[in-house]
CSV table of N, CA, C and O in Angstrom, one decimal:
chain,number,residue,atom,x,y,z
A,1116,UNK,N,0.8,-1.2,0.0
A,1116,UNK,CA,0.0,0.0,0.0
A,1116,UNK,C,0.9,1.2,0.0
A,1116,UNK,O,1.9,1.3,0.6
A,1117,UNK,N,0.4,2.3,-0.8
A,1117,UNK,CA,1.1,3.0,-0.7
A,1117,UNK,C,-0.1,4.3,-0.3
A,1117,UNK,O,-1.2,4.7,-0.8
A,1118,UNK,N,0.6,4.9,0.9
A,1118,UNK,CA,-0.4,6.1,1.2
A,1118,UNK,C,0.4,7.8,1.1
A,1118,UNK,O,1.6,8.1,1.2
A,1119,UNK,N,-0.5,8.4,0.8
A,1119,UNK,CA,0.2,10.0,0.2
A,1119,UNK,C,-1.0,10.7,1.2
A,1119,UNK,O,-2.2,10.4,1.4
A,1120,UNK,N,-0.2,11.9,1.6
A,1120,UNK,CA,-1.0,12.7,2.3
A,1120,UNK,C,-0.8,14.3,2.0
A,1120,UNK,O,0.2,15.1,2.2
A,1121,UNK,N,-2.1,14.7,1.5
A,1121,UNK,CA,-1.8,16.1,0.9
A,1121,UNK,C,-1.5,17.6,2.1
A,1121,UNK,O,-1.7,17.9,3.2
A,1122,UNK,N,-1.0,18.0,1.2
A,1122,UNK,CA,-0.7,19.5,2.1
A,1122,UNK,C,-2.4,20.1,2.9
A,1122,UNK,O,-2.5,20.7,4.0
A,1123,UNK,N,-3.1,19.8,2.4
A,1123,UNK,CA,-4.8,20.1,2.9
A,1123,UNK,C,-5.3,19.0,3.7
A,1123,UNK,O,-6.2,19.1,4.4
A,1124,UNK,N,-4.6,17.9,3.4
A,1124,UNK,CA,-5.3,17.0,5.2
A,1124,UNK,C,-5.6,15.7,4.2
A,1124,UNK,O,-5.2,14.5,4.5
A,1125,UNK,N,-6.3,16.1,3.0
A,1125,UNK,CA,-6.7,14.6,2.8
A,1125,UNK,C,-5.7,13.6,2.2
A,1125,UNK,O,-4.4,13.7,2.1
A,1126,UNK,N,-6.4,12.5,1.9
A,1126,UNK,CA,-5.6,11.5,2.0
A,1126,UNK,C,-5.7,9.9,1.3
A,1126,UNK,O,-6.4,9.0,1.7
A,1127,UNK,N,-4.9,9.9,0.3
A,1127,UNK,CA,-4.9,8.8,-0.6
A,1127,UNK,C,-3.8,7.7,-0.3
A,1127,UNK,O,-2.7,7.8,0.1
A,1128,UNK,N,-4.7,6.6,-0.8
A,1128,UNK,CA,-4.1,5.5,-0.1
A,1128,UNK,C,-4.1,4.0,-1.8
A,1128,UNK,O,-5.2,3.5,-2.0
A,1129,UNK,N,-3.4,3.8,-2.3
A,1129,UNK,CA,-2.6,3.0,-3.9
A,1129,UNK,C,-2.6,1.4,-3.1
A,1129,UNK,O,-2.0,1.0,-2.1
A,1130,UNK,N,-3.4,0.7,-4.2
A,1130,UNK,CA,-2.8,-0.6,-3.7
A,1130,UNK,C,-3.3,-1.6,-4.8
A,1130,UNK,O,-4.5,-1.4,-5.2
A,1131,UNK,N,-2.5,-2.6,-5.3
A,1131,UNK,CA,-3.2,-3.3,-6.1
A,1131,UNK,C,-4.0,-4.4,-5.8
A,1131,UNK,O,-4.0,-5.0,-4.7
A,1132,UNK,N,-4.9,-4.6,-6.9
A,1132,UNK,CA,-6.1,-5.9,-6.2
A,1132,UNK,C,-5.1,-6.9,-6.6
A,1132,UNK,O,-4.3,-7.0,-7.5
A,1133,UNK,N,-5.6,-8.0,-5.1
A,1133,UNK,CA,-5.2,-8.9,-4.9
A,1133,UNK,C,-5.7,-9.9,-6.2
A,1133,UNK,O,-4.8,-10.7,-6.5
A,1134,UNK,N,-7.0,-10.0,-7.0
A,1134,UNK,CA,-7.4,-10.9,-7.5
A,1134,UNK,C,-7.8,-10.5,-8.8
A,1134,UNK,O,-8.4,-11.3,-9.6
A,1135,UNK,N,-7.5,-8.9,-9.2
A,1135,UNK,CA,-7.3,-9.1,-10.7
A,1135,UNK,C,-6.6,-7.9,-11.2
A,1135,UNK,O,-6.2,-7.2,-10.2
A,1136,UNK,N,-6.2,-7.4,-12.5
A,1136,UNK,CA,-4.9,-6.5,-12.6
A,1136,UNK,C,-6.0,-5.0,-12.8
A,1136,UNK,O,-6.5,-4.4,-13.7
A,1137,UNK,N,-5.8,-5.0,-11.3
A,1137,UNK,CA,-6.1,-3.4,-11.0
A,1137,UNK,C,-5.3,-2.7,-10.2
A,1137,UNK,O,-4.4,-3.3,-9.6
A,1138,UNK,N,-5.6,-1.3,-10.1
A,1138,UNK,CA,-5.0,-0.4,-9.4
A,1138,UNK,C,-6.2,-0.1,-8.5
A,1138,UNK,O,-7.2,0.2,-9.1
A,1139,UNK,N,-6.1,-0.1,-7.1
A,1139,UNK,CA,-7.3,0.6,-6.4
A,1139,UNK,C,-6.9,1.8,-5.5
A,1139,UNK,O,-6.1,1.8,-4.6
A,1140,UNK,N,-7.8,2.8,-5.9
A,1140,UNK,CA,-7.5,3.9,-4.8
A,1140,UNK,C,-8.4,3.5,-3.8
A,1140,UNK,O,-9.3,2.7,-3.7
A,1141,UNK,N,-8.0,4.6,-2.8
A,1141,UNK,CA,-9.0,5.4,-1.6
A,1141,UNK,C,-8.9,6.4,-1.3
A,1141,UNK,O,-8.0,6.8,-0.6
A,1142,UNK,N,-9.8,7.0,-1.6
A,1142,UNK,CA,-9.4,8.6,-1.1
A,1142,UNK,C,-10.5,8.8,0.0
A,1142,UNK,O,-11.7,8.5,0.1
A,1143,UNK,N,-9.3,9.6,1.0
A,1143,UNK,CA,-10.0,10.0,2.5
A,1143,UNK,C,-10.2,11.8,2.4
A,1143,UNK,O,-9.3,12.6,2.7
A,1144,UNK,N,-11.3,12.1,2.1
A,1144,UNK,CA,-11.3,13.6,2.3
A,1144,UNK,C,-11.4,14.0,4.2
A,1144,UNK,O,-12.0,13.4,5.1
A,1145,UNK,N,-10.4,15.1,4.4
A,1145,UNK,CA,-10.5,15.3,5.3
A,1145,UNK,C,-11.6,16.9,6.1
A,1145,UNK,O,-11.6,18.0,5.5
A,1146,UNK,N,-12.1,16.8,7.1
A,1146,UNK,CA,-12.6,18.3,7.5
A,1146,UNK,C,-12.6,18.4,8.5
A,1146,UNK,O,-12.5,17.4,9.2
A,1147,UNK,N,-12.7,19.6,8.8
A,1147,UNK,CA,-13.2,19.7,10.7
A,1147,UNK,C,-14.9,19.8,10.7
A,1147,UNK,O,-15.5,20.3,9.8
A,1148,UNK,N,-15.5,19.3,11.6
A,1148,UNK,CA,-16.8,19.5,11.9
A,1148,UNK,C,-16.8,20.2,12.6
A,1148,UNK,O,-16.1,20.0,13.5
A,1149,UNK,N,-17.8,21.4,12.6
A,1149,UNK,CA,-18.4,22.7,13.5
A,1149,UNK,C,-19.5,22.1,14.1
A,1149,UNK,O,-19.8,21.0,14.5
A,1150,UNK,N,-20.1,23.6,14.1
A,1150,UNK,CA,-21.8,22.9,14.5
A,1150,UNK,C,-22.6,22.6,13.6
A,1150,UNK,O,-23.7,22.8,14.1
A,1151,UNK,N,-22.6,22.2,12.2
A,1151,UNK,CA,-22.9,22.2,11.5
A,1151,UNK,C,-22.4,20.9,11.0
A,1151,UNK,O,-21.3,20.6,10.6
A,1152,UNK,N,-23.2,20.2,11.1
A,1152,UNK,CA,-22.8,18.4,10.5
A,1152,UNK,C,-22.6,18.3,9.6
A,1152,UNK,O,-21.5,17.9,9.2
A,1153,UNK,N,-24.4,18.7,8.4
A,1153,UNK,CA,-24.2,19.0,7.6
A,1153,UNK,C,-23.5,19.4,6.4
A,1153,UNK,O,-23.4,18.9,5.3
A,1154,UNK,N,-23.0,20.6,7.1
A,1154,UNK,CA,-21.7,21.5,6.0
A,1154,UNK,C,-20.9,20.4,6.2
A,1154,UNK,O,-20.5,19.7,5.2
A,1155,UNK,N,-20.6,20.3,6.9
A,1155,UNK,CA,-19.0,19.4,7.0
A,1155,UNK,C,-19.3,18.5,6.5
A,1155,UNK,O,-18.4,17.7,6.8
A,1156,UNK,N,-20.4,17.6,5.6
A,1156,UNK,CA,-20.5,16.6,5.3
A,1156,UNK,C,-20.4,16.6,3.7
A,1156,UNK,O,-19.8,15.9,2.9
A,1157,UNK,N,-21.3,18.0,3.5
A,1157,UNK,CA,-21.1,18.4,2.0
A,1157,UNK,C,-19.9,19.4,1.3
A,1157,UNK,O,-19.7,19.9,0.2
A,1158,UNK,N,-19.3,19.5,2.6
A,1158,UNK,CA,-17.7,20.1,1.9
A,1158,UNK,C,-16.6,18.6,1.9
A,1158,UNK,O,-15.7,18.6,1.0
A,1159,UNK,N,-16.7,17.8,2.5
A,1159,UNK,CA,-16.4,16.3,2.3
A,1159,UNK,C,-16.7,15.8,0.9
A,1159,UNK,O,-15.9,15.3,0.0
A,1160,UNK,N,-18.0,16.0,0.8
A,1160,UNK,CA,-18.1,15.4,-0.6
A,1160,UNK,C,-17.6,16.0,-1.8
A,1160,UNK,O,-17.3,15.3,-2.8
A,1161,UNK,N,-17.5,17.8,-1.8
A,1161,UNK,CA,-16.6,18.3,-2.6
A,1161,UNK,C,-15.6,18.3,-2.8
A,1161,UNK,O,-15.1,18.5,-3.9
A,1162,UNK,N,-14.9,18.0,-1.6
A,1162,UNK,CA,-13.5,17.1,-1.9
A,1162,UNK,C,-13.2,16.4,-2.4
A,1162,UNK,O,-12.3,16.3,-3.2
A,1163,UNK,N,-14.2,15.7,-1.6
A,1163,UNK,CA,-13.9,13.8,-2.7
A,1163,UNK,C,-13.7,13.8,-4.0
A,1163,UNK,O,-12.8,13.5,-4.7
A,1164,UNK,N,-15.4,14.6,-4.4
A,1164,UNK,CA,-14.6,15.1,-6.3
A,1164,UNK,C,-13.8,15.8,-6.4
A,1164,UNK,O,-13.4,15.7,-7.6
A,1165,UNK,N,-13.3,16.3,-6.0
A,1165,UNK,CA,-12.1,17.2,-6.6
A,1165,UNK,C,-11.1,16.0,-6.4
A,1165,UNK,O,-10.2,16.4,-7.0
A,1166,UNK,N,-10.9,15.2,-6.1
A,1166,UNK,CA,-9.7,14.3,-5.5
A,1166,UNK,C,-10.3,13.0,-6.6
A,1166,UNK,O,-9.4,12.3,-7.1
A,1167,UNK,N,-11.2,12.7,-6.8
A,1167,UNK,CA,-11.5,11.6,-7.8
A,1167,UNK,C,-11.2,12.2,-8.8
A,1167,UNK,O,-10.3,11.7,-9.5
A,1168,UNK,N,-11.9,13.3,-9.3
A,1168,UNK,CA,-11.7,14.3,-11.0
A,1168,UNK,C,-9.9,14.4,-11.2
A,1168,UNK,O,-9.5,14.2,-12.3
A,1169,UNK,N,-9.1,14.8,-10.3
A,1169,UNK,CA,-7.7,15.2,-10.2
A,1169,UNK,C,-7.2,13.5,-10.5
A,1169,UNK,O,-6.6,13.2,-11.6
A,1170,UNK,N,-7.5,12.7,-9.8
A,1170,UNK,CA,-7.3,11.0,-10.2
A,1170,UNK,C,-7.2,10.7,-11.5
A,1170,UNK,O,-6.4,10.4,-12.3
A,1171,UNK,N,-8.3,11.0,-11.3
A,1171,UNK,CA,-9.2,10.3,-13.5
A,1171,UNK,C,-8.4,11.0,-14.4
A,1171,UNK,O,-8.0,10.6,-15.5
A,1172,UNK,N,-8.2,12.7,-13.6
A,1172,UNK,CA,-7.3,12.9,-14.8
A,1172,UNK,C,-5.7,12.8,-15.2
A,1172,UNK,O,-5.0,12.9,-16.2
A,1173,UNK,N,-5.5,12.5,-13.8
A,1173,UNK,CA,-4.1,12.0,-14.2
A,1173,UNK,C,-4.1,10.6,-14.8
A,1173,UNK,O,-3.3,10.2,-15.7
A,1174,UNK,N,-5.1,9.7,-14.3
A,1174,UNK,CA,-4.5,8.2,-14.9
A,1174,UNK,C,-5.1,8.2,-16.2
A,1174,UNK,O,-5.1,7.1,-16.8
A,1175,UNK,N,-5.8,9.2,-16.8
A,1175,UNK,CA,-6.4,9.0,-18.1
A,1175,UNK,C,-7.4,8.0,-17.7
A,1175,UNK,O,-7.4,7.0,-18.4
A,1176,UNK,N,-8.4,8.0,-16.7
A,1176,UNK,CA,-9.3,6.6,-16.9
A,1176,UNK,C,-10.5,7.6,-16.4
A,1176,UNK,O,-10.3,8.6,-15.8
A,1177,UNK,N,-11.9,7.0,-16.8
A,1177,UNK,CA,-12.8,6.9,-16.5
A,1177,UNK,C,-13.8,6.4,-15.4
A,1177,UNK,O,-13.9,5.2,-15.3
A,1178,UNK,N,-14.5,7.2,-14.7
A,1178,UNK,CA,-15.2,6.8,-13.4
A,1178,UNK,C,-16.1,5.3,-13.5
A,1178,UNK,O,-17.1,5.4,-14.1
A,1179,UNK,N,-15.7,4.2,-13.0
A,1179,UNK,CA,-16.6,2.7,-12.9
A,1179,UNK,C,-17.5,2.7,-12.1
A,1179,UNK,O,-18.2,1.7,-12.0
């Protein structure tokens, strides 16, 4: 496994499947939660795409 941790908190984690020739990510968006669950839930998910979209486009592949 290989894990990378961005200057902004979140956090990607590289590892190949064990049982067919893939590459699998994980990406961990990171936030702080306020009082606001919510927000912090849907600034998480904006992360996430921005960190999937930044993925796809470096490896040239398409979302499955």
């Amino acid at each position: 496994v290989l894990g990378l941790e961005l200057e902004s908190g979140e956090r990607i984690l590289v590892r190949p499947s064990g049982t067919e020739p893939q590459i699998k990510f994980y990406l961990e968006p990171v936030v702080r939660i306020g009082s606001e669950v919510a927000a912090a839930r849907d600034e998480a998910d904006a992360r996430l795409q921005t960190l999937l979209s930044a993925i796809l486009e470096l490896c040239g592949a398409d979302a499955r």
